[in-house]
CSV table of C-alpha atoms and ligand atoms in Angstrom, one decimal:
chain,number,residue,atom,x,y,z
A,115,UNK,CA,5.4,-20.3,-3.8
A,116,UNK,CA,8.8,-21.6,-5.8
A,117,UNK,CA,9.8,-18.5,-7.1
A,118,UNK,CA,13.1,-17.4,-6.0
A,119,UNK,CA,15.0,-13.8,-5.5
A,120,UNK,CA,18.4,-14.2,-7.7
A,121,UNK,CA,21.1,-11.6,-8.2
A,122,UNK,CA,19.4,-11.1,-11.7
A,123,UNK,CA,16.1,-10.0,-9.5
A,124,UNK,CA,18.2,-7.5,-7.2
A,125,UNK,CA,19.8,-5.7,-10.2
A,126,UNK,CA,16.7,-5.0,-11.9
A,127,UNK,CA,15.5,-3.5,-8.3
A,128,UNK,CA,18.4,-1.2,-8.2
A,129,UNK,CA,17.6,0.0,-11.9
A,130,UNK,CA,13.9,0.7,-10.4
A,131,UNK,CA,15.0,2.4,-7.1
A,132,UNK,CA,17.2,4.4,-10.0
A,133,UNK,CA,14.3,5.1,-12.0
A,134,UNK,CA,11.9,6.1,-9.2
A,135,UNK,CA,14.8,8.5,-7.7
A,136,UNK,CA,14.8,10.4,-10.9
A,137,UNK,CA,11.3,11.0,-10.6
A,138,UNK,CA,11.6,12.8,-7.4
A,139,UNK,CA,11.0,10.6,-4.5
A,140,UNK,CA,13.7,11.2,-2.0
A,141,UNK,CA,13.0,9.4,1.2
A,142,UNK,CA,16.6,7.0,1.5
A,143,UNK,CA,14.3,4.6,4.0
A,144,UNK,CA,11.6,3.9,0.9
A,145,UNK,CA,14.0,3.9,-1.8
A,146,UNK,CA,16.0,0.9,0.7
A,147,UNK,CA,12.5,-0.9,0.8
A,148,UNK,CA,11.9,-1.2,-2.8
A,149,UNK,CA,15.1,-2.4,-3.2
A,150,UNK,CA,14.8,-4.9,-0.3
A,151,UNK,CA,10.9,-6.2,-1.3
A,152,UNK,CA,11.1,-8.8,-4.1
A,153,UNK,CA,8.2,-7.4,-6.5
A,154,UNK,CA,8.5,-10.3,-8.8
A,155,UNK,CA,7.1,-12.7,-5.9
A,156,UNK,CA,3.6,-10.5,-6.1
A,157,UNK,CA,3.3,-11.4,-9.3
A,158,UNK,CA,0.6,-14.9,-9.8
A,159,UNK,CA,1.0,-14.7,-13.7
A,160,UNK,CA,4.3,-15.4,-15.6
A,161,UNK,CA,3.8,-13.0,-17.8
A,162,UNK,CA,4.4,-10.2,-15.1
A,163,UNK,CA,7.5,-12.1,-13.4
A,164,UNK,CA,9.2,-11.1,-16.0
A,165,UNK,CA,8.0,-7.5,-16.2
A,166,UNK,CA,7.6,-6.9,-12.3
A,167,UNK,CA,10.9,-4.1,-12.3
A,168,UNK,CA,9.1,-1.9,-14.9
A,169,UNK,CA,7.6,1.3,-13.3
A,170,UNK,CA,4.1,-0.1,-14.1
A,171,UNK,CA,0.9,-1.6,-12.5
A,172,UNK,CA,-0.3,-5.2,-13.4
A,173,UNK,CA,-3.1,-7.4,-12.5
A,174,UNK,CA,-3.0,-10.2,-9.8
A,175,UNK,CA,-6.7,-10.9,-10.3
A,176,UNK,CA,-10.3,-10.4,-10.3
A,177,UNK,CA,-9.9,-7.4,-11.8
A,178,UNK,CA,-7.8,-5.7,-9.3
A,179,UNK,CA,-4.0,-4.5,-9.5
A,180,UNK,CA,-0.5,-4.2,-7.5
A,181,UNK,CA,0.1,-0.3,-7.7
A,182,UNK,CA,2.6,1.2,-10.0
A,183,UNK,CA,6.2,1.2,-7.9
A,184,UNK,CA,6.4,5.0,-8.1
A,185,UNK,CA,2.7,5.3,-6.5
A,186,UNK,CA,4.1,3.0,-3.5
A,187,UNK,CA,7.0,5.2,-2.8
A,188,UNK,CA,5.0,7.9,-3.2
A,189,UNK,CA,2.2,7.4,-0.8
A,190,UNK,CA,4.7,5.2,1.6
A,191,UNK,CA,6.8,8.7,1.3
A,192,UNK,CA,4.1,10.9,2.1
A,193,UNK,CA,2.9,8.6,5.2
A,194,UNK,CA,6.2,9.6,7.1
A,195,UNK,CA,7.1,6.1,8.5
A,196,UNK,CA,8.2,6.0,12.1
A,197,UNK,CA,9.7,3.0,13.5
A,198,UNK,CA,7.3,1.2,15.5
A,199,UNK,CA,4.4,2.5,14.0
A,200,UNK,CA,1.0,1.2,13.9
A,201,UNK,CA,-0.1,1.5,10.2
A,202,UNK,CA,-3.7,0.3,8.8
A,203,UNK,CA,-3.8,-0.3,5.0
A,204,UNK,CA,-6.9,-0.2,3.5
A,205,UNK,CA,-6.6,-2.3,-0.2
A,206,UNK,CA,-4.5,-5.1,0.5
A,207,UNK,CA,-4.5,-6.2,-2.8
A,208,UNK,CA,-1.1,-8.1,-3.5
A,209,UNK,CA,0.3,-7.2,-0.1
A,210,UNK,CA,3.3,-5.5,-1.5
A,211,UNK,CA,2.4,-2.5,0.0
A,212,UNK,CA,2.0,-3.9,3.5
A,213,UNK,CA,5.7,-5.7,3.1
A,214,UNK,CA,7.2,-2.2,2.0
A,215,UNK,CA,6.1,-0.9,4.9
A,216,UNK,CA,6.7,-3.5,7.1
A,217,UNK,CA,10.3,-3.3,6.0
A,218,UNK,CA,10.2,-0.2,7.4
A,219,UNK,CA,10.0,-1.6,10.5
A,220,UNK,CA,6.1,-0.6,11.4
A,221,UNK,CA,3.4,-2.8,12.7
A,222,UNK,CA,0.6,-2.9,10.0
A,223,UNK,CA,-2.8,-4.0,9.8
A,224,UNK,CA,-4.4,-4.3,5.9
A,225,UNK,CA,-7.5,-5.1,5.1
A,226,UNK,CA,-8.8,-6.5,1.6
A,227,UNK,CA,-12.1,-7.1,0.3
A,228,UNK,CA,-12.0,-9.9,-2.3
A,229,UNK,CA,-11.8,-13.1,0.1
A,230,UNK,CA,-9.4,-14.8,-2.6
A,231,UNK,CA,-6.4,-12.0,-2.7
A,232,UNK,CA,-7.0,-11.7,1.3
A,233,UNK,CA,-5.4,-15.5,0.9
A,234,UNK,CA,-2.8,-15.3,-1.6
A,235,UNK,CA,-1.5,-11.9,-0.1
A,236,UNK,CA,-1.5,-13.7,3.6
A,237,UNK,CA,0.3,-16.7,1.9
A,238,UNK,CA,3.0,-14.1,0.4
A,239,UNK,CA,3.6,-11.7,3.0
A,240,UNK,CA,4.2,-14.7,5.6
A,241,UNK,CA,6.3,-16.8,3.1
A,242,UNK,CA,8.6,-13.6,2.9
A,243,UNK,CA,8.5,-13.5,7.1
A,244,UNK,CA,7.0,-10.3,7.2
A,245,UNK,CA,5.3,-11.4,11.0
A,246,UNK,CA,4.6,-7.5,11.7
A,247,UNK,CA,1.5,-7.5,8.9
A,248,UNK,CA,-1.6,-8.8,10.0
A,249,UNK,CA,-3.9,-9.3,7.2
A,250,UNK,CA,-8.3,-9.0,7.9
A,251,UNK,CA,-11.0,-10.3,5.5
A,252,UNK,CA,-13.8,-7.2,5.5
A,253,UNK,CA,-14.5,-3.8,4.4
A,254,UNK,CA,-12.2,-1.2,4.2
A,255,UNK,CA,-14.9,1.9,4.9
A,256,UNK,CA,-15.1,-0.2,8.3
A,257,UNK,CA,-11.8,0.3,9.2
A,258,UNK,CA,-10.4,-2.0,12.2
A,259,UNK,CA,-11.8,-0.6,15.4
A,260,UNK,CA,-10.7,-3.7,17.4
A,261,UNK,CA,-7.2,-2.5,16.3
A,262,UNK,CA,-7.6,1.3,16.4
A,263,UNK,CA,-6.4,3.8,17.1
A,264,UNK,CA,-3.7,4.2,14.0
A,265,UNK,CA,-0.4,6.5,13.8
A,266,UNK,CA,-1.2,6.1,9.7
A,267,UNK,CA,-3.6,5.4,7.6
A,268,UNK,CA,-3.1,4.4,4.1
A,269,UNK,CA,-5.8,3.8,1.2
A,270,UNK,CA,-4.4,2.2,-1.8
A,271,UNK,CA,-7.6,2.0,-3.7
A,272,UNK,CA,-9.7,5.7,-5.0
A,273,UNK,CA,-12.3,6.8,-2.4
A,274,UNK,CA,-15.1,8.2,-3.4
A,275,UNK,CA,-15.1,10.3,-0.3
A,276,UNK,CA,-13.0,10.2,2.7
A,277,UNK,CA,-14.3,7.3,5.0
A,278,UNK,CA,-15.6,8.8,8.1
A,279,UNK,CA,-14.6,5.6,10.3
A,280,UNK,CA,-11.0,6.2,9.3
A,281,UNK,CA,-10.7,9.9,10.8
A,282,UNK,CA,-12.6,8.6,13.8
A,283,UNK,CA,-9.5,5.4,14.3
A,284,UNK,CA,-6.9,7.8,13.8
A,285,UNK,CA,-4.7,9.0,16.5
A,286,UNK,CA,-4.3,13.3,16.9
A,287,UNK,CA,-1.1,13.4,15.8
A,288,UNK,CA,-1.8,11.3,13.0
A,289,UNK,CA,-2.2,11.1,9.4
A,290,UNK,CA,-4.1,9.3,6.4
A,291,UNK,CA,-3.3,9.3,2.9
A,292,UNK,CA,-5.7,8.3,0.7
A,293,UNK,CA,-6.9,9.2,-3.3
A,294,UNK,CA,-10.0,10.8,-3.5
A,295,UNK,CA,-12.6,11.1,-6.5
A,296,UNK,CA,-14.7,8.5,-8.6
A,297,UNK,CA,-13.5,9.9,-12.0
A,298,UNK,CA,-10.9,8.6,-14.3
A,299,UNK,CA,-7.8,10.0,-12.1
A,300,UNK,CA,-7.8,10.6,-8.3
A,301,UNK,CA,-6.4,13.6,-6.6
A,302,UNK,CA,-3.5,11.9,-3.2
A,303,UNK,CA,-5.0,14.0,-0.4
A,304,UNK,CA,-3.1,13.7,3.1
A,305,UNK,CA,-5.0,14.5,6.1
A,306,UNK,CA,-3.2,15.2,9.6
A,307,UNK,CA,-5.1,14.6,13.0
A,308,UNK,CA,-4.3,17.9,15.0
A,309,UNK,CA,-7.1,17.0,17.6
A,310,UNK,CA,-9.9,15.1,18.1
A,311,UNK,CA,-12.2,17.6,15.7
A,312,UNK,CA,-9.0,19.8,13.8
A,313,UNK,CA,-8.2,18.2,10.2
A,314,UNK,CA,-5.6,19.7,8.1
A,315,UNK,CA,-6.1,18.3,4.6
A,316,UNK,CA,-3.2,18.7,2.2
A,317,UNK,CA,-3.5,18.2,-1.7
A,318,UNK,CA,-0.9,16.3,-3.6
A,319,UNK,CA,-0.6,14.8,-7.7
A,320,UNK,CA,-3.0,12.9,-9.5
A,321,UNK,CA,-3.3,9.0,-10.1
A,322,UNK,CA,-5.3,6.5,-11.3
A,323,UNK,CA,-6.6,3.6,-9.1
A,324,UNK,CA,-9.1,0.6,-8.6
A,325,UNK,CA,-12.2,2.2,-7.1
A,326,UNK,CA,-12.7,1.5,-3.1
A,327,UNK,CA,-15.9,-0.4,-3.1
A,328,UNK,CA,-18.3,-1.3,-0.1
A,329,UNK,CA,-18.8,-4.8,1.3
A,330,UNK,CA,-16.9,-7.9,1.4
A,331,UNK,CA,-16.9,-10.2,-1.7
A,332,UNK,CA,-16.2,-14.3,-1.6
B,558,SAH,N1,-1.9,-2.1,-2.0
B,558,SAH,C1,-2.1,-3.1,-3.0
B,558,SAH,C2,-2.8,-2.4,-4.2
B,558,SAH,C3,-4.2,-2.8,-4.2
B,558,SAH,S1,-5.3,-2.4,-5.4
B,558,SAH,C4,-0.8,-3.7,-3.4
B,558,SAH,O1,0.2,-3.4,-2.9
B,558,SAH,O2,-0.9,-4.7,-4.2
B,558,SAH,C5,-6.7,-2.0,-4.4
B,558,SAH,C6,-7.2,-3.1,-3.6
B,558,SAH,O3,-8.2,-2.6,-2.7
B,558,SAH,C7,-7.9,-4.2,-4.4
B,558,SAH,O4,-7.3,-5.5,-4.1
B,558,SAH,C8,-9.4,-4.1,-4.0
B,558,SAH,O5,-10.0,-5.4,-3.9
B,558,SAH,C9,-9.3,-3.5,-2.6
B,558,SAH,N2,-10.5,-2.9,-2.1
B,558,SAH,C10,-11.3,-2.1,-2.7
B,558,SAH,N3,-12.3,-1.7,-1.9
B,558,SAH,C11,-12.0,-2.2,-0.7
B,558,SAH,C12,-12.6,-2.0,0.6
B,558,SAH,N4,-13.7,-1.4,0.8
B,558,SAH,N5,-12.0,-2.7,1.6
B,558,SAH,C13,-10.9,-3.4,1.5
B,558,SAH,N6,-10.3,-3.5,0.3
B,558,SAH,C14,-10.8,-2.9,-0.8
């Protein structure tokens, strides 16, 4: 990693914060993450450098992508990040997600899939001295029962169904946010924990994301 974070970098961040205010996301400790996280470092291909402050996705490989800024905040903004809290990401991906919410000053735990962006994201997030993200190599419909139970649960890829495991790792009092369907566009769904067999289930927008597959891949 040679890349550095110049003033040039930080401006363009504040024109995204900007940009992703005026589409309605309101949470002043998000909006200060996206404009702390240096997206352009998540990026393996030039071509994307150059273009990481636009309000888009872009692939990082093996077919896979870093969500769209706005879908960050927004998920990040519905998960209702508490200092402190222990946070388990399922879709690693880039690992921007994980540093945005480790800015936030929670203890996170991501898994990925795809053995190859499990390293690259590892090598970013720890580069950037995010210590508070632990990254695992394995199957996100698994969860991480060594680690659970979980204040939050987050789902960055769409989910066919809602994972059984991850209700069971959640704490009561907790939540998961996650996009559900196998069509084109996914419906963000937020479920809270009110006890051990109570689910409230919320429904949010629609997005589009990579499917959540099963099984690890080399
Ligand atoms: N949060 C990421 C976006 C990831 S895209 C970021 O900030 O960059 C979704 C990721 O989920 C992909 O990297 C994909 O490989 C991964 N994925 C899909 N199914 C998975 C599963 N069952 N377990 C873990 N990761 C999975």
């Amino acid at each position: 990693m040679n890349q550095a974070d110049t003033f040039r970098h930080r401006g363009m961040r504040k024109k995204l914060v900007e940009l992703i205010k005026s589409r309605g996301i309101i949470d002043a400790e998000v909006l200060r993450a996206i404009e702390v996280v240096p997206r352009h470092l998540f990026a393996f291909e030039s071509a994307f450098i150059e273009r990481a402050y636009e309000d888009n996705a872009f692939p990082i490989g093996e077919g896979q992508t870093i969500s769209q800024p706005y879908t960050v905040a927004y998920q990040t903004q519905l998960l209702e990040v508490r200092k402190g809290d222990r946070i388990l990401e399922v879709g690693t991906g880039s690992g921007y997600q994980s540093c945005i919410l480790a800015e936030m000053n929670s203890r996170i735990f991501t898994i990925e899939r795809m053995k190859s962006l499990y390293e690259k994201a590892k090598t970013t997030i720890s580069w950037l001295g995010y210590s508070q993200v632990k990254c695992f190599y394995g199957d996100g419909y698994e969860g991480l029962p060594t680690f659970a139970p979980f204040d939050k649960i987050i789902v960055t890829a769409a989910a066919p169904y809602v994972p059984e495991k991850l209700i069971l790792q959640l704490k009561v009092g907790g939540m998961l946010i996650i996009p559900v369907g196998s069509g084109e566009l996914q419906v963000m769904k937020r479920f809270i924990k009110f006890s051990a067999h109570e689910l409230k289930e919320e429904v949010y927008d629609y997005f589009k994301f990579v499917p959540l597959l099963h099984g690890k891949r080399n």
